[in-house]
Tab-separated table of C-alpha atoms and ligand atoms in Angstrom:
chain	number	residue	atom	x	y	z
A	1	MET	CA	107.485	76.621	119.622
A	2	THR	CA	103.719	76.854	119.612
A	3	PRO	CA	102.463	79.569	117.271
A	4	ARG	CA	100.516	82.263	119.097
A	5	TRP	CA	98.045	84.927	118.018
A	6	TRP	CA	98.455	88.132	120.049
A	7	CYS	CA	96.082	91.038	120.523
A	8	LEU	CA	98.124	94.268	120.660
A	9	GLY	CA	95.212	96.704	120.951
A	10	TYR	CA	91.438	96.742	120.574
A	11	ALA	CA	90.543	100.445	120.198
A	12	PHE	CA	88.552	101.787	117.263
A	13	SER	CA	89.971	104.730	115.273
A	14	VAL	CA	90.488	106.866	118.376
A	15	ALA	CA	93.071	105.125	120.561
A	16	THR	CA	93.941	106.005	124.159
A	17	PRO	CA	97.268	106.021	126.019
A	18	GLN	CA	96.245	102.655	127.497
A	19	VAL	CA	94.616	101.008	124.494
A	20	TRP	CA	96.080	101.205	121.024
A	21	ASN	CA	94.173	100.822	117.769
A	22	THR	CA	93.202	97.273	116.890
A	23	HIS	CA	96.097	95.192	115.598
A	24	PHE	CA	97.603	91.759	116.118
A	25	ALA	CA	100.814	89.761	115.966
A	26	LEU	CA	101.475	86.138	115.129
A	27	THR	CA	104.562	84.524	116.653
A	28	THR	CA	106.003	81.314	115.227
A	29	ALA	CA	109.353	79.514	115.297
A	30	ALA	CA	110.058	81.332	112.011
A	31	GLY	CA	109.582	84.815	113.503
A	32	LEU	CA	106.926	87.465	113.790
A	33	LEU	CA	104.027	88.513	111.572
A	34	LEU	CA	102.265	91.801	112.258
A	35	VAL	CA	98.620	92.227	111.267
A	36	ASP	CA	98.205	95.975	110.721
A	37	VAL	CA	100.635	98.577	112.034
A	38	PRO	CA	98.794	101.558	113.527
A	39	ALA	CA	101.896	102.842	115.362
A	40	ASP	CA	105.588	101.978	115.464
A	41	PRO	CA	105.753	98.544	117.153
A	42	HIS	CA	109.133	99.489	118.628
A	43	LEU	CA	107.150	101.578	121.125
A	44	HIS	CA	105.071	98.821	122.660
A	45	LEU	CA	105.945	95.289	121.521
A	46	PRO	CA	108.801	95.055	124.080
A	47	ARG	CA	106.147	95.469	126.794
A	48	TRP	CA	105.096	91.879	126.041
A	49	GLY	CA	108.531	90.468	125.335
A	50	LEU	CA	108.138	90.738	121.566
A	51	ASP	CA	110.954	92.122	119.407
A	52	PRO	CA	109.992	94.014	116.230
A	53	ALA	CA	113.369	93.006	114.736
A	54	GLN	CA	111.941	89.466	114.460
A	55	THR	CA	109.308	90.690	111.973
A	56	GLU	CA	109.363	88.620	108.775
A	57	HIS	CA	105.895	89.493	107.453
A	58	VAL	CA	103.523	92.440	107.685
A	59	LEU	CA	99.918	91.945	106.608
A	60	LEU	CA	97.856	95.089	106.073
A	61	THR	CA	94.106	94.486	106.047
A	62	HIS	CA	93.406	97.835	104.366
A	63	PHE	CA	94.769	101.323	103.807
A	64	HIS	CA	93.161	103.366	106.577
A	65	PRO	CA	95.202	105.490	109.001
A	66	ASP	CA	94.276	103.553	112.131
A	67	HIS	CA	95.581	100.367	110.462
A	68	VAL	CA	98.753	101.482	108.653
A	69	SER	CA	100.068	104.737	110.128
A	70	GLY	CA	103.040	103.170	111.924
A	71	LEU	CA	104.439	101.306	108.936
A	72	PRO	CA	107.065	103.815	107.719
A	73	LEU	CA	108.487	104.170	111.229
A	74	LEU	CA	108.601	100.392	111.629
A	75	LEU	CA	110.477	100.070	108.337
A	76	GLN	CA	112.865	102.927	109.084
A	77	ASN	CA	113.661	101.724	112.586
A	78	LEU	CA	114.291	98.171	111.353
A	79	ALA	CA	116.783	99.661	108.887
A	80	LEU	CA	118.444	101.749	111.572
A	81	ARG	CA	118.774	98.599	113.674
A	82	GLY	CA	120.821	97.070	110.870
A	83	ARG	CA	118.355	94.888	109.036
A	84	THR	CA	119.636	93.434	105.781
A	85	ARG	CA	117.280	90.512	105.135
A	86	PRO	CA	114.045	91.081	103.204
A	87	LEU	CA	110.670	91.818	104.750
A	88	THR	CA	107.442	90.811	103.019
A	89	VAL	CA	104.322	92.984	103.019
A	90	HIS	CA	100.961	91.338	102.249
A	91	GLY	CA	97.568	92.871	101.605
A	92	PRO	CA	94.950	93.835	99.033
A	93	ALA	CA	96.605	95.100	95.839
A	94	PRO	CA	95.052	98.604	96.050
A	95	ALA	CA	96.273	98.952	99.651
A	96	LEU	CA	99.817	97.928	98.744
A	97	ALA	CA	99.810	100.340	95.786
A	98	ARG	CA	98.933	103.152	98.197
A	99	VAL	CA	101.653	102.070	100.633
A	100	ARG	CA	104.270	102.024	97.864
A	101	ALA	CA	103.238	105.509	96.712
A	102	TRP	CA	103.424	106.670	100.322
A	103	LEU	CA	106.953	105.279	100.719
A	104	ARG	CA	108.000	106.996	97.480
A	105	ALA	CA	106.700	110.264	98.934
A	106	LEU	CA	108.957	109.609	101.926
A	107	ASP	CA	111.954	108.954	99.641
A	108	TRP	CA	112.277	105.353	100.885
A	109	GLU	CA	113.770	103.984	97.686
A	110	PRO	CA	116.966	106.094	97.487
A	111	TRP	CA	117.894	105.511	101.121
A	112	PRO	CA	121.262	103.743	101.153
A	113	TRP	CA	120.253	101.510	104.082
A	114	ALA	CA	117.039	100.241	102.558
A	115	TYR	CA	116.767	96.438	102.770
A	116	PRO	CA	114.574	94.612	100.270
A	117	LEU	CA	110.816	94.894	100.648
A	118	ARG	CA	108.765	92.183	98.975
A	119	TRP	CA	105.173	92.868	98.017
A	120	GLN	CA	102.592	90.070	98.056
A	121	ALA	CA	99.222	91.186	96.745
A	122	ALA	CA	97.417	87.899	96.240
A	123	PRO	CA	94.341	88.179	93.996
A	124	VAL	CA	91.781	87.686	96.741
A	125	ASP	CA	88.009	87.861	96.280
A	126	ALA	CA	85.029	86.853	98.412
A	127	THR	CA	86.106	83.191	98.406
A	128	PRO	CA	88.600	82.501	101.207
A	129	GLN	CA	91.987	81.453	99.864
A	130	PRO	CA	95.413	80.836	101.412
A	131	VAL	CA	97.776	83.817	101.199
A	132	LEU	CA	100.631	82.624	103.428
A	133	ASP	CA	101.963	79.254	104.594
A	134	TRP	CA	104.749	79.954	107.077
A	135	GLY	CA	106.077	78.802	110.440
A	136	GLY	CA	103.526	75.991	110.651
A	137	VAL	CA	100.675	78.436	110.230
A	138	ARG	CA	98.386	78.965	107.268
A	139	VAL	CA	96.735	82.356	106.698
A	140	TRP	CA	93.581	82.672	104.590
A	141	ALA	CA	92.061	85.905	103.312
A	142	ALA	CA	88.821	87.008	101.718
A	143	THR	CA	87.530	90.380	100.590
A	144	MET	CA	85.275	92.114	103.120
A	145	GLN	CA	82.638	94.842	102.716
A	146	HIS	CA	84.321	98.020	103.916
A	147	LEU	CA	84.833	101.503	102.496
A	148	VAL	CA	88.063	100.488	100.737
A	149	PRO	CA	89.439	97.087	99.584
A	150	THR	CA	89.863	95.086	102.780
A	151	TRP	CA	90.893	91.557	103.754
A	152	GLY	CA	89.334	89.510	106.539
A	153	LEU	CA	91.561	86.700	107.815
A	154	ARG	CA	91.603	83.162	109.107
A	155	VAL	CA	94.764	81.816	110.752
A	156	GLU	CA	95.099	78.054	111.233
A	157	GLY	CA	97.795	76.552	113.440
A	158	PRO	CA	99.350	73.085	113.707
A	159	SER	CA	97.079	72.157	116.639
A	160	GLY	CA	94.022	72.453	114.404
A	161	ARG	CA	92.877	75.588	116.216
A	162	ALA	CA	92.004	78.597	114.116
A	163	VAL	CA	91.273	82.259	114.759
A	164	ALA	CA	89.447	84.619	112.433
A	165	TYR	CA	89.651	88.413	112.191
A	166	SER	CA	86.967	90.482	110.493
A	167	ALA	CA	89.093	93.604	109.970
A	168	ASP	CA	86.684	96.488	109.279
A	169	THR	CA	83.517	95.309	107.570
A	170	ALA	CA	79.772	95.056	107.396
A	171	PRO	CA	78.426	91.513	107.895
A	172	ASN	CA	78.979	89.364	104.804
A	173	PRO	CA	79.070	85.690	103.738
A	174	ALA	CA	82.840	85.672	103.136
A	175	LEU	CA	83.397	86.513	106.792
A	176	ASP	CA	81.028	83.720	107.835
A	177	ALA	CA	83.169	81.341	105.750
A	178	LEU	CA	86.468	82.590	107.230
A	179	ALA	CA	85.110	82.220	110.760
A	180	ARG	CA	83.495	78.778	110.292
A	181	ALA	CA	83.966	76.759	113.541
A	182	ALA	CA	86.965	78.878	114.567
A	183	SER	CA	88.269	78.705	118.127
A	184	ALA	CA	87.954	82.472	118.356
A	185	LEU	CA	86.530	85.223	116.188
A	186	PHE	CA	87.973	88.722	116.607
A	187	HIS	CA	85.224	90.901	115.211
A	188	GLU	CA	85.045	94.648	114.861
A	189	ALA	CA	82.156	96.298	116.698
A	190	THR	CA	82.462	99.931	115.683
A	191	GLY	CA	78.721	100.541	115.619
A	192	ASP	CA	76.033	101.497	113.163
A	193	PHE	CA	78.221	103.024	110.446
A	194	ALA	CA	78.534	102.229	106.729
A	195	GLY	CA	81.091	99.487	106.110
A	196	HIS	CA	81.201	98.508	109.785
A	197	SER	CA	79.316	96.264	112.231
A	198	THR	CA	77.437	96.713	115.460
A	199	PRO	CA	78.168	94.466	118.457
A	200	ALA	CA	74.867	92.663	117.794
A	201	GLN	CA	75.899	92.016	114.187
A	202	ALA	CA	79.262	90.691	115.397
A	203	GLY	CA	77.375	88.323	117.694
A	204	ALA	CA	75.099	87.187	114.872
A	205	THR	CA	78.106	86.410	112.660
A	206	ALA	CA	79.719	84.441	115.497
A	207	GLN	CA	76.486	82.493	115.967
A	208	ARG	CA	76.103	81.681	112.229
A	209	ALA	CA	79.747	80.631	111.944
A	210	GLY	CA	79.609	78.433	115.052
A	211	VAL	CA	82.740	79.878	116.651
A	212	GLN	CA	83.752	78.871	120.176
A	213	ALA	CA	84.371	82.402	121.473
A	214	LEU	CA	83.811	85.976	120.305
A	215	TYR	CA	86.218	88.832	121.042
A	216	LEU	CA	85.043	92.344	120.210
A	217	VAL	CA	87.676	94.685	118.779
A	218	HIS	CA	87.719	98.094	117.039
A	219	VAL	CA	85.476	99.331	119.859
A	220	ASP	CA	85.352	102.518	121.909
A	221	PRO	CA	87.554	101.710	124.941
A	222	GLY	CA	85.118	103.680	127.096
A	223	ARG	CA	82.094	101.586	126.082
A	224	THR	CA	83.285	97.997	126.104
A	225	ALA	CA	80.782	96.709	128.695
A	226	GLU	CA	77.870	97.963	126.629
A	227	ALA	CA	79.297	96.377	123.463
A	228	VAL	CA	79.731	93.014	125.184
A	229	ARG	CA	76.191	93.172	126.547
A	230	GLN	CA	74.786	93.809	123.061
A	231	ALA	CA	76.792	90.998	121.453
A	232	ARG	CA	75.586	88.528	124.091
A	233	GLN	CA	72.055	89.065	122.842
A	234	THR	CA	72.888	87.437	119.499
A	235	PHE	CA	75.695	84.971	120.377
A	236	ALA	CA	75.194	82.118	122.843
A	237	GLY	CA	78.921	81.542	123.501
A	238	PRO	CA	81.406	83.560	125.547
A	239	VAL	CA	81.946	87.214	124.585
A	240	ALA	CA	84.768	89.463	125.781
A	241	VAL	CA	87.020	92.328	124.782
A	242	PRO	CA	90.606	91.031	124.585
A	243	GLN	CA	93.341	92.512	126.723
A	244	PRO	CA	96.316	94.048	124.899
A	245	GLY	CA	99.111	91.518	125.279
A	246	GLN	CA	96.727	88.561	125.542
A	247	ALA	CA	97.770	85.582	123.368
A	248	TRP	CA	96.099	82.421	122.073
A	249	ALA	CA	97.996	79.232	121.225
A	250	LEU	CA	97.454	77.860	117.755
B	1	ZN	ZN1	88.848	100.981	108.083
């Protein structure tokens, strides 16, 4: 089975009924990895033939509502569906500490059906380093420049193809390193806000890193054409906004 990187939504903080907040999935022969969980995946993964019960890993880029708000419902509904095997949650240590405090507030621990949760907070800094080697895929992370501790990602598959994801961040050298010569860079394009990037900055990062294609995410679903037009002014390669449910073979 060829590993695939899926876009499950590309909206910025304000989602729409058609376009969910930005998040991704990785499918491999070993199961499913979710990158951020803005809403319960049981609601929409089946639309694309994906089953949340196959989730083996969750990777949270940072602890902001539009990236983590669906996690407790995912965990509860997996339990209610009879899960007994462990699930591993990855992310920056401060983000995972917040998630664990949040689950305590929801009385997760005493629930009799709770299956084991494993917490993997690798000590990541601005130098990209591998955080997961699983299902033929290697995931690298580096610390970004956002309002809270945040990981950017690079995912390398057995074919040699790689995708990179900026998460939420201002332009920074660690992101350039994660994206170096990637097949596709999924870059946030929120706009001119602290700890974020404009479409033109996303294009400039794509150009510096020498990626083959740029996909703008974390954008206003009502202004995608304008964002693409701005990014094309700084990146010579193809620029698009991904479609929810679109997948790339790794
Ligand atoms: Zn954020």
